PDB file of C-alpha atoms and ligand atoms in Angstrom:
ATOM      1  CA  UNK A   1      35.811  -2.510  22.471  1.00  0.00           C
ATOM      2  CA  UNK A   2      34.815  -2.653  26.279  1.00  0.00           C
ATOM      3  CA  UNK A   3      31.993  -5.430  27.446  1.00  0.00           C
ATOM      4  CA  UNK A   4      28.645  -5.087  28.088  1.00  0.00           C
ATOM      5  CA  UNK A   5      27.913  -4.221  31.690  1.00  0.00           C
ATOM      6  CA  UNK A   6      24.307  -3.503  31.181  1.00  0.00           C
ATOM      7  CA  UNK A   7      22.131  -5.660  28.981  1.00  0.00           C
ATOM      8  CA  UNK A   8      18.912  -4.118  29.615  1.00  0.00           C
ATOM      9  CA  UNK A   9      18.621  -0.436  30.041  1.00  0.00           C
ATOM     10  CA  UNK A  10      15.812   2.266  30.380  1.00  0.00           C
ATOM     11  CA  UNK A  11      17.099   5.239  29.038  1.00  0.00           C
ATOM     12  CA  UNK A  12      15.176   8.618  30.093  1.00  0.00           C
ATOM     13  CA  UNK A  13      15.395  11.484  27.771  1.00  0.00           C
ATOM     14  CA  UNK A  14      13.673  14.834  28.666  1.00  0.00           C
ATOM     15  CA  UNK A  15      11.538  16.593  26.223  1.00  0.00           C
ATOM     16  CA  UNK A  16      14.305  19.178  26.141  1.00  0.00           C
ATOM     17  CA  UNK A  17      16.751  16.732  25.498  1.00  0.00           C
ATOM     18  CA  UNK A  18      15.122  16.743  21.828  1.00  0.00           C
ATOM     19  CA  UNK A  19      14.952  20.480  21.545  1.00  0.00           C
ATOM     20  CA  UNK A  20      18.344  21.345  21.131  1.00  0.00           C
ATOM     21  CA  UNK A  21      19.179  24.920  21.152  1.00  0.00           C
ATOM     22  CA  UNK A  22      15.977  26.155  19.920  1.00  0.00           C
ATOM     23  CA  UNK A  23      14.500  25.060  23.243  1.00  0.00           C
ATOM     24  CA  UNK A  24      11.248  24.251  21.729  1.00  0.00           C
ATOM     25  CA  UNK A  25       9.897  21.665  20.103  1.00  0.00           C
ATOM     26  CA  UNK A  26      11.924  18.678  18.339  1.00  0.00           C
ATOM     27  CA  UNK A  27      14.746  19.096  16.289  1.00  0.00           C
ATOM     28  CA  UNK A  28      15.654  16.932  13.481  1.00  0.00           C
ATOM     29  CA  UNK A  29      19.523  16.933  13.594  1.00  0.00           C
ATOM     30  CA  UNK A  30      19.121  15.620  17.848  1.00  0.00           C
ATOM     31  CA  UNK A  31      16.817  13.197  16.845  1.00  0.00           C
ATOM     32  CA  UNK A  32      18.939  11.349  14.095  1.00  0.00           C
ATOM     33  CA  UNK A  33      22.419  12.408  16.395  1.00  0.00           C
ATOM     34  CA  UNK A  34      20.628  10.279  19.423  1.00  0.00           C
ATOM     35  CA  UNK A  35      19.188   7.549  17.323  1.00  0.00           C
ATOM     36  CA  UNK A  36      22.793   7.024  16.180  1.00  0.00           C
ATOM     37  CA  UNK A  37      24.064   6.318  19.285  1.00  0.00           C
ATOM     38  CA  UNK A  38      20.936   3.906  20.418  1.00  0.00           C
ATOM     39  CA  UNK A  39      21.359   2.025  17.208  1.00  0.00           C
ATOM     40  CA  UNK A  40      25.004   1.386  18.260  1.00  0.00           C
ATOM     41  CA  UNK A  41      24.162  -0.110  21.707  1.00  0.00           C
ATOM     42  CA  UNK A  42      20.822  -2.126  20.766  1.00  0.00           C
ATOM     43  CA  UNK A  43      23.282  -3.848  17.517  1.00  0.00           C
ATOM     44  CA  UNK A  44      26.222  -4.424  20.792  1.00  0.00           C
ATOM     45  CA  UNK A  45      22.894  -6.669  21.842  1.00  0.00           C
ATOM     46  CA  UNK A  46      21.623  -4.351  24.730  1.00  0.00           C
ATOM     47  CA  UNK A  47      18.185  -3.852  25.366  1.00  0.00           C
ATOM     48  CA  UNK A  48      16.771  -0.502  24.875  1.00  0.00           C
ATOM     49  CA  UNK A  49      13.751   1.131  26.461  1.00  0.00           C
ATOM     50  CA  UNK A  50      13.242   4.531  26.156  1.00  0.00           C
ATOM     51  CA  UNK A  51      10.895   6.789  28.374  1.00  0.00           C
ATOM     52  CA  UNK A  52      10.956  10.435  26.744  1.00  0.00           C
ATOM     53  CA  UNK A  53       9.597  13.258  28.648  1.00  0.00           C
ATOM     54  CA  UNK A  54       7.153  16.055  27.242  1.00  0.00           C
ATOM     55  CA  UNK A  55       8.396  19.493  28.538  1.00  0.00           C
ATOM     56  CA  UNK A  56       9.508  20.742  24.919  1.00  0.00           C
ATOM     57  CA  UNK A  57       5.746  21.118  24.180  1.00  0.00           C
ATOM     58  CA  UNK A  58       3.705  21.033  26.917  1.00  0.00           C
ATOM     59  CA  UNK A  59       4.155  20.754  30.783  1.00  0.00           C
ATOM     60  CA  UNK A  60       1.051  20.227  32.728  1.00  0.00           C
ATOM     61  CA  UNK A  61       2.212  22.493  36.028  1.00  0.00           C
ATOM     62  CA  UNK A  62       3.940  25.599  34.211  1.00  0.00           C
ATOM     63  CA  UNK A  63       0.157  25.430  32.180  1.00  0.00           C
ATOM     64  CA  UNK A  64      -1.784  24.918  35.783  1.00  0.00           C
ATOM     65  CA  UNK A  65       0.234  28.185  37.114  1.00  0.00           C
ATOM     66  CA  UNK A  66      -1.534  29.881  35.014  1.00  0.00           C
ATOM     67  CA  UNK A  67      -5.292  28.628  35.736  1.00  0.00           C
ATOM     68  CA  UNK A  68      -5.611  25.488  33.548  1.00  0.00           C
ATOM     69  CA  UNK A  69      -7.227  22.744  35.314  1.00  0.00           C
ATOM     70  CA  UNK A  70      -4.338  20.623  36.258  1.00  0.00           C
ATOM     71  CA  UNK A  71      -5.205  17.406  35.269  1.00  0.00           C
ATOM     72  CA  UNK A  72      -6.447  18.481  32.100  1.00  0.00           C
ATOM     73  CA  UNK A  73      -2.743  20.090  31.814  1.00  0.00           C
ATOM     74  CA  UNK A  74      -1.236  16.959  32.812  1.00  0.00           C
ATOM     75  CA  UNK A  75      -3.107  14.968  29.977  1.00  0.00           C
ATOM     76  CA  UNK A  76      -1.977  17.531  27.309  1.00  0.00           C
ATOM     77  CA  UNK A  77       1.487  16.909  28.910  1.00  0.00           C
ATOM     78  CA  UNK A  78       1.239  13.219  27.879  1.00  0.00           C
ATOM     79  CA  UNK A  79      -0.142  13.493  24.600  1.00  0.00           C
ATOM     80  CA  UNK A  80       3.065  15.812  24.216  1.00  0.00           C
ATOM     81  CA  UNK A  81       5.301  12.619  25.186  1.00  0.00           C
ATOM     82  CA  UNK A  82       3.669  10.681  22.507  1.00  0.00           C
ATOM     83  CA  UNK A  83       4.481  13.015  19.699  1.00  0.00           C
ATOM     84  CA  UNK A  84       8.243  12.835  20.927  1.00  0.00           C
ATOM     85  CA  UNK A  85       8.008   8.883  20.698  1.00  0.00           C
ATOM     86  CA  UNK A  86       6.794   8.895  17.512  1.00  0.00           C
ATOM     87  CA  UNK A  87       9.486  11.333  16.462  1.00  0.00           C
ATOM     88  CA  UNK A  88      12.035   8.985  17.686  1.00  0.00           C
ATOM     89  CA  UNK A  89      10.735   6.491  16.444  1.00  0.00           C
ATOM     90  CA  UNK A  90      10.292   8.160  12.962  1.00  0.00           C
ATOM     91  CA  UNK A  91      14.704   8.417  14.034  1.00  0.00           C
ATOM     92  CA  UNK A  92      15.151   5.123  15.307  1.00  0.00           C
ATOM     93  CA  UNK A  93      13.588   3.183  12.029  1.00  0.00           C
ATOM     94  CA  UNK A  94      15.465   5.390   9.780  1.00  0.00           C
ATOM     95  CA  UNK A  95      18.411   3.846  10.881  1.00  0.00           C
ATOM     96  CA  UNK A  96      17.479   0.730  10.742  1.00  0.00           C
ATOM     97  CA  UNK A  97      16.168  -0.213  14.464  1.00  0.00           C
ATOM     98  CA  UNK A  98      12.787  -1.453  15.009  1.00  0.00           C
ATOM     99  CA  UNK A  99      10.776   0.051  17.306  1.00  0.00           C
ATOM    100  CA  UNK A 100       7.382  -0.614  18.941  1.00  0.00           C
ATOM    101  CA  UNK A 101       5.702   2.746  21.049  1.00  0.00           C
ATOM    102  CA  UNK A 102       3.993   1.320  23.620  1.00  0.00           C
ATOM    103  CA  UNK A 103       1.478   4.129  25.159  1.00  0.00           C
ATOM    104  CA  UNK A 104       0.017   4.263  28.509  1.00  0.00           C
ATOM    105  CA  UNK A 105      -3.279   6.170  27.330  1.00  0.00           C
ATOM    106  CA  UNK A 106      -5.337   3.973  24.856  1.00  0.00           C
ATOM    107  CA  UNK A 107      -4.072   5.415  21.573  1.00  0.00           C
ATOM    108  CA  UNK A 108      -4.474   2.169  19.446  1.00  0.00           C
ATOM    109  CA  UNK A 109      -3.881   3.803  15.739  1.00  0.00           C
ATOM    110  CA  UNK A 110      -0.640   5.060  16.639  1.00  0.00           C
ATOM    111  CA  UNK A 111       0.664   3.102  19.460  1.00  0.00           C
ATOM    112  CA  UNK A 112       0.016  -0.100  21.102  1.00  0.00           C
ATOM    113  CA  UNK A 113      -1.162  -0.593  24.313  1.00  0.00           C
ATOM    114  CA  UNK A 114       1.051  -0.733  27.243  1.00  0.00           C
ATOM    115  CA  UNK A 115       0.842  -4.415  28.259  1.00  0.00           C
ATOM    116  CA  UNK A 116       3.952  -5.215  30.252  1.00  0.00           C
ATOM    117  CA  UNK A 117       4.371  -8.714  29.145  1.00  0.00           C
ATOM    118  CA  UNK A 118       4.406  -7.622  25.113  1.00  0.00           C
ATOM    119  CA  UNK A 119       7.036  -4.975  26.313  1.00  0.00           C
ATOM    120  CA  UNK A 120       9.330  -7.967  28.091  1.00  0.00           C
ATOM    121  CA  UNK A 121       8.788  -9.821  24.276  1.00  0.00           C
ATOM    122  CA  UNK A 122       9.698  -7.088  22.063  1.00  0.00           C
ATOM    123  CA  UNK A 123      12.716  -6.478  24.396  1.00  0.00           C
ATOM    124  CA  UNK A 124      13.595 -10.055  24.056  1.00  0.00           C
ATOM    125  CA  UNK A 125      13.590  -9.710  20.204  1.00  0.00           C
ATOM    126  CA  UNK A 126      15.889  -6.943  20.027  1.00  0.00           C
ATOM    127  CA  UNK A 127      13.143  -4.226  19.183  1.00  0.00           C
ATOM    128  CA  UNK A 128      13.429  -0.865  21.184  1.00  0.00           C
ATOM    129  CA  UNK A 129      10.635  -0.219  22.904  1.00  0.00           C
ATOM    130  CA  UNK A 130       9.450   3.573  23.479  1.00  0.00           C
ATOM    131  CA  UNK A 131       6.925   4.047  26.983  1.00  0.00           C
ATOM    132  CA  UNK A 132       4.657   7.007  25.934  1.00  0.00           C
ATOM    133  CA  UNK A 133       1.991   8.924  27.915  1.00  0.00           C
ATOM    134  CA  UNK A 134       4.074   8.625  30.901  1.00  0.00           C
ATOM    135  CA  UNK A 135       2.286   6.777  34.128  1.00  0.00           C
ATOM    136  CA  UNK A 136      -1.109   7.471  32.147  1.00  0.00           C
ATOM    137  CA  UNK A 137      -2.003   9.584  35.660  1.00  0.00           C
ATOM    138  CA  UNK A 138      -1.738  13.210  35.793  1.00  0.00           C
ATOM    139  CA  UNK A 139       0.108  14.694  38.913  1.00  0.00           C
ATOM    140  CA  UNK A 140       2.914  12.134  37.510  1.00  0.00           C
ATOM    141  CA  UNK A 141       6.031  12.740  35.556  1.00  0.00           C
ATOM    142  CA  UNK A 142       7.634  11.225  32.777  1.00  0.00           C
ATOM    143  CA  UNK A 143      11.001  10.469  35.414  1.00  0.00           C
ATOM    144  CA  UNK A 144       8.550   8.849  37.521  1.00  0.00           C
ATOM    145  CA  UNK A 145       7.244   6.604  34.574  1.00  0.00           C
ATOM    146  CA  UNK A 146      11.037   5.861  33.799  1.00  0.00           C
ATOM    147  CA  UNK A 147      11.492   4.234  37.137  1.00  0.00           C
ATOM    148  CA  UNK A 148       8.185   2.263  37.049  1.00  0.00           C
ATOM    149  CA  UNK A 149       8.523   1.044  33.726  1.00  0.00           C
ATOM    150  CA  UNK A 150      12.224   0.072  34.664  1.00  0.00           C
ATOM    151  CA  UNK A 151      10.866  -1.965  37.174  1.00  0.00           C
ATOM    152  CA  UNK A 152       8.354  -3.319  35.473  1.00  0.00           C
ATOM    153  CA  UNK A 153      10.885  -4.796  32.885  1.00  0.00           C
ATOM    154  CA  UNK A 154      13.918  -5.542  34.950  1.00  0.00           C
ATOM    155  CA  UNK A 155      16.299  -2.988  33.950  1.00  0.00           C
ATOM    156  CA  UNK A 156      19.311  -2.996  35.076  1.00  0.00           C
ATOM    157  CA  UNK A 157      19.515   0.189  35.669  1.00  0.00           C
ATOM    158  CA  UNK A 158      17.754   3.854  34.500  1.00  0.00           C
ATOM    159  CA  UNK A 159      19.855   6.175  32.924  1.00  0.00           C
ATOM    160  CA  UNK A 160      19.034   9.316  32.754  1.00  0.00           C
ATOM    161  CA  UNK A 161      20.525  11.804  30.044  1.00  0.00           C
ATOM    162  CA  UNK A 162      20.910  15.788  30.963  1.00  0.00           C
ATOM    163  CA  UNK A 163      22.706  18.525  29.368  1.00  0.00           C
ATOM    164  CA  UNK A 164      25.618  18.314  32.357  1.00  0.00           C
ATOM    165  CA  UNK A 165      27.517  15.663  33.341  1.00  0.00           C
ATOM    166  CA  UNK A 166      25.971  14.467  36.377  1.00  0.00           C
ATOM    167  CA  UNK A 167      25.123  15.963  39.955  1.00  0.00           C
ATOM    168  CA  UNK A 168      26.366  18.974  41.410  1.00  0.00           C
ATOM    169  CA  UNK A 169      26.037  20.623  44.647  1.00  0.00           C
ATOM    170  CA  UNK A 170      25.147  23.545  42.433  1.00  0.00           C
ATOM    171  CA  UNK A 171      24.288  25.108  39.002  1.00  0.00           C
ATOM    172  CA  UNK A 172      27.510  24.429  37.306  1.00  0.00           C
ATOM    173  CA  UNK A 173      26.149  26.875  34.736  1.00  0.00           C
ATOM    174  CA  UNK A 174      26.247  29.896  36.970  1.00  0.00           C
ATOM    175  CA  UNK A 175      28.248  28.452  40.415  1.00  0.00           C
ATOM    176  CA  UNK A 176      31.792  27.997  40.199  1.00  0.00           C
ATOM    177  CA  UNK A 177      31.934  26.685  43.677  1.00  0.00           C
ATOM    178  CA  UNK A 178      29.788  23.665  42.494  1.00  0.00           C
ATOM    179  CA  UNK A 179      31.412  20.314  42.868  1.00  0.00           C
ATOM    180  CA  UNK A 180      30.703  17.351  40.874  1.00  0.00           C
ATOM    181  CA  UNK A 181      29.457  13.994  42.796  1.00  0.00           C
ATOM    182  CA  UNK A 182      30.812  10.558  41.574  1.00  0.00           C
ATOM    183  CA  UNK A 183      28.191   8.519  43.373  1.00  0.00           C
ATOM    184  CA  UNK A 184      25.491   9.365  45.562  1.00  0.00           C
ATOM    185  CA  UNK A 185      22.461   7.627  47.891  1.00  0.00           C
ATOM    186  CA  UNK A 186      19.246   7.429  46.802  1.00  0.00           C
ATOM    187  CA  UNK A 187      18.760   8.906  50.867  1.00  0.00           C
ATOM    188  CA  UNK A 188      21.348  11.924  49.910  1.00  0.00           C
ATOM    189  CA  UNK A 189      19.898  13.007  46.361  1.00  0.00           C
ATOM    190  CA  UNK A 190      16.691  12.964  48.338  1.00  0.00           C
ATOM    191  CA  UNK A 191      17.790  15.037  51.779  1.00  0.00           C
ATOM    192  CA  UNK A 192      20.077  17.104  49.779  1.00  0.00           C
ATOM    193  CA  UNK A 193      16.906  18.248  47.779  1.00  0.00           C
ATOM    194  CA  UNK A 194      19.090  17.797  44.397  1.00  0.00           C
ATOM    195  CA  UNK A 195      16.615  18.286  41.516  1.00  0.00           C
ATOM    196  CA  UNK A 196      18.058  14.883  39.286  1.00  0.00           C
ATOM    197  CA  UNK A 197      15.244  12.964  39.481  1.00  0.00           C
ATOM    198  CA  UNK A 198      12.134  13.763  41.032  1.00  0.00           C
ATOM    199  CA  UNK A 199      11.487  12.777  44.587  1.00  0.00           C
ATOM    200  CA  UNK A 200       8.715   9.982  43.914  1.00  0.00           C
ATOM    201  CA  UNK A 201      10.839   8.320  40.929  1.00  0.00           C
ATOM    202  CA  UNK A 202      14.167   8.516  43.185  1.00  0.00           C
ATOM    203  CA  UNK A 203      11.925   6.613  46.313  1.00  0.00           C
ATOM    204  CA  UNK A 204      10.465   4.639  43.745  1.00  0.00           C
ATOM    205  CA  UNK A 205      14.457   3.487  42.674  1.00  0.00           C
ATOM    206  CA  UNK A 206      14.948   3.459  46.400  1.00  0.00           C
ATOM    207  CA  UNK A 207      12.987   0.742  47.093  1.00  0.00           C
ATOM    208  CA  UNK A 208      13.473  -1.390  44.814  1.00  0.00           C
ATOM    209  CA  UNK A 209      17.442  -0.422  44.549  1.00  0.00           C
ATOM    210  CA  UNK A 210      17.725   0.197  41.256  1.00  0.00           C
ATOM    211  CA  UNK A 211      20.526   2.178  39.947  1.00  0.00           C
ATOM    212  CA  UNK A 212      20.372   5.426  38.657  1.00  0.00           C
ATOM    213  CA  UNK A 213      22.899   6.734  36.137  1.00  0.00           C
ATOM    214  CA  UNK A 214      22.977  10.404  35.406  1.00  0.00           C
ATOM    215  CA  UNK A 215      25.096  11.267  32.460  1.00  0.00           C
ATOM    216  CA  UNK A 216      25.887  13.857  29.647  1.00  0.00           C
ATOM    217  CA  UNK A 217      24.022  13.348  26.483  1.00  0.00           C
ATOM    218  CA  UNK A 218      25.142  15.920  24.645  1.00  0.00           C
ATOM    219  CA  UNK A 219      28.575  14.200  24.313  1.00  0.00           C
ATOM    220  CA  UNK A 220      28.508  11.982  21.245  1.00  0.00           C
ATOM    221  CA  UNK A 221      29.002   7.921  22.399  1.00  0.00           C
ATOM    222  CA  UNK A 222      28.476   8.521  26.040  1.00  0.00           C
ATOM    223  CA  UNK A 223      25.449   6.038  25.622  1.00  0.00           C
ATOM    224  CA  UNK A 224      28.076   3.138  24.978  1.00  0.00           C
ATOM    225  CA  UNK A 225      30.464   4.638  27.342  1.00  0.00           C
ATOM    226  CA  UNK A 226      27.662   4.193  30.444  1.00  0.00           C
ATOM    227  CA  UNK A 227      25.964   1.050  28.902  1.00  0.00           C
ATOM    228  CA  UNK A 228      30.130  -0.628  29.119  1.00  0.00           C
ATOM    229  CA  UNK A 229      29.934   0.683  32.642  1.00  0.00           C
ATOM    230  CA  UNK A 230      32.489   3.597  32.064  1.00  0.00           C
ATOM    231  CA  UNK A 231      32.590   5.676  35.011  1.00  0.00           C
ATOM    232  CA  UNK A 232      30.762   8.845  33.380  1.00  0.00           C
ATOM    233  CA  UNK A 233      28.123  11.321  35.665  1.00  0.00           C
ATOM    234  CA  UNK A 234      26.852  10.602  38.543  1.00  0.00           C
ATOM    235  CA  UNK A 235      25.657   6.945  40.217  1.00  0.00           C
ATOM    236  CA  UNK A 236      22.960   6.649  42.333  1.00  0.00           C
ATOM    237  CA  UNK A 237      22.796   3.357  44.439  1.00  0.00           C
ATOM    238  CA  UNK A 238      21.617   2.454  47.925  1.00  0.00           C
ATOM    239  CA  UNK A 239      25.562   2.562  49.345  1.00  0.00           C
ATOM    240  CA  UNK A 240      28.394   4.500  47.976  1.00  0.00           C
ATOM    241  CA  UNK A 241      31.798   2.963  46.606  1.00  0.00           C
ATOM    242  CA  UNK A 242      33.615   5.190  48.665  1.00  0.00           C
ATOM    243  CA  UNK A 243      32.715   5.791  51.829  1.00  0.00           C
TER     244      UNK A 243
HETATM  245  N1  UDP B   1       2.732  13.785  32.756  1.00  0.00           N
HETATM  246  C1  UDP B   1       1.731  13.298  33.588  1.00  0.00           C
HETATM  247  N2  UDP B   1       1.830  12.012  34.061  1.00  0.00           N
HETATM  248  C2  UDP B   1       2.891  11.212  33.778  1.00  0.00           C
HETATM  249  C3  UDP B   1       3.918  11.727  32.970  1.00  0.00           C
HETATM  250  C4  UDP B   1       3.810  13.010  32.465  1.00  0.00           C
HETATM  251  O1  UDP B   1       0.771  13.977  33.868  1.00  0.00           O
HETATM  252  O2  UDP B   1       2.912  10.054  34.236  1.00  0.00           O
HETATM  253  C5  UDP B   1       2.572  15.132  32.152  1.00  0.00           C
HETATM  254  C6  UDP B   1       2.929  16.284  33.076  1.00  0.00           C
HETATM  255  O3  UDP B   1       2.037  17.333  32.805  1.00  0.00           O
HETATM  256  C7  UDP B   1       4.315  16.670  32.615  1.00  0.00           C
HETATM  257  C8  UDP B   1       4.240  16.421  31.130  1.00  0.00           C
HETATM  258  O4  UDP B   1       3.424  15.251  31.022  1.00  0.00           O
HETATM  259  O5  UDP B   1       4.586  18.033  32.869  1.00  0.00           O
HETATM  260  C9  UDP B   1       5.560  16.191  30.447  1.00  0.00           C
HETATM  261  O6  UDP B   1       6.356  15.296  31.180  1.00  0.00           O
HETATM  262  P1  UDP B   1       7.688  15.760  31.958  1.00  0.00           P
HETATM  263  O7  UDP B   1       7.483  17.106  32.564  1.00  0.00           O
HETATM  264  O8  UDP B   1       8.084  14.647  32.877  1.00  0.00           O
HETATM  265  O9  UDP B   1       8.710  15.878  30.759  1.00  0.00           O
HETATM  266  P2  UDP B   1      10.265  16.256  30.754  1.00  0.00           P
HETATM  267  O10 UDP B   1      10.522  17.242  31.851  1.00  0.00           O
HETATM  268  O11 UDP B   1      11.031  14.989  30.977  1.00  0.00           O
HETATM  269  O12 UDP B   1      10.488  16.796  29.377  1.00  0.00           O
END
């Protein structure tokens, strides 16, 4: 089995991520498939955090097109993370992980507060730890909350899971043209407009150069394959490898 190359990751899910094919809402047999392959990395020894989004129930800007007072959208839209991290962790704990949600909105009978100091501990004692309610600010998003928080904790690097295999010039879905990148710049995912990571979480990463992995979830053990620094997706750095 390959080495470590990451010991402490923050791993990004999207809401949709846990949705499956039914494209709403959380399904059981994705939860328990993903929490499989977390358990297998956190018992290699790697520290997990986990920063799931909310868009499989609620997503404050589709609900502000449509006349909702945004910020009042974008609270419902974090509330909507925190029922995701309590689903995983529901997943996580089943298989024998231990888990501590750590939310960003006061929430004390279900969550703890985010205190970035407790997060560093649990980390430290092998427990996953699961960032809910995003930033806590509205006009935020939950990819913008995965770079902070991987800051805030000294990841090595953010790795965010999608349904393709990393960045493409295009749709691979409906271009044919589209070509795959190995490795970007933070400065070309950023000019280039690619929608990977929004544009405050990729300046965020920018500035503080911290890696950005983009990888294929949906393929069983590409977790390991990234966190044993496999060359899978897409990198994000400040300079490419090659030229
Ligand atoms: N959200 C927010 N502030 C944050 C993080 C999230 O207001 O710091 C809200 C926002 O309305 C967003 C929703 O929560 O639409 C769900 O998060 P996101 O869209 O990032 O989820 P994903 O696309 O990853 O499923």
């Amino acid at each position: 089995m390959a080495e470590i190359k990451y010991r402490r990751i923050l791993l990004k899910l999207s809401g949709e991520a846990l949705a499956g094919d039914q494209g709403y809402g959380i399904s059981p047999d994705i939860l328990v498939a993903i929490a499989a392959e977390i358990a297998e990395v956190v018992a290699k020894g790697v520290e997990v955090a986990l920063v799931i989004g909310g868009g499989n129930i609620f997503r404050g800007l589709a609900a502000s097109s449509k006349g909702m007072d945004r910020a009042s959208a974008d609270y419902m839209g974090m509330l909507a993370t925190l029922m995701n991290s309590l689903a995983m962790q529901d997943a996580l704990e089943k298989k024998g992980v231990t888990t501590r949600v750590l939310s960003a909105i006061d929430m004390k009978q279900i969550a703890e507060p985010y205190i970035r100091r407790r997060a560093e501990r649990h980390l430290e004692k092998g427990r996953v730890v699961i960032f809910g309610a995003g930033t806590g600010n509205p006009y935020f998003t939950t990819d913008t909350a995965a770079s902070l928080r991987a800051m805030e904790i000294g990841a090595e690097v953010i790795l965010k899971a999608t349904k393709v295999d990393g960045i493409y010039s295009a749709d691979p879905a409906t271009d044919e043209n589209a070509i795959k990148y190995d490795d970007l710049t933070y400065l070309e995912v950023l000019q280039m407009g690619l929608q990977v990571m929004d544009a405050t979480a990729t300046s965020l990463c920018m500035d503080n150069n911290l890696p950005m992995i983009i990888f294929d979830l949906t393929r069983s053990g590409n977790i390991m394959k990234v966190v044993c620094g496999e060359s899978i997706g897409t990198i994000v750095t400040g300079a490419k490898k090659h030229g």
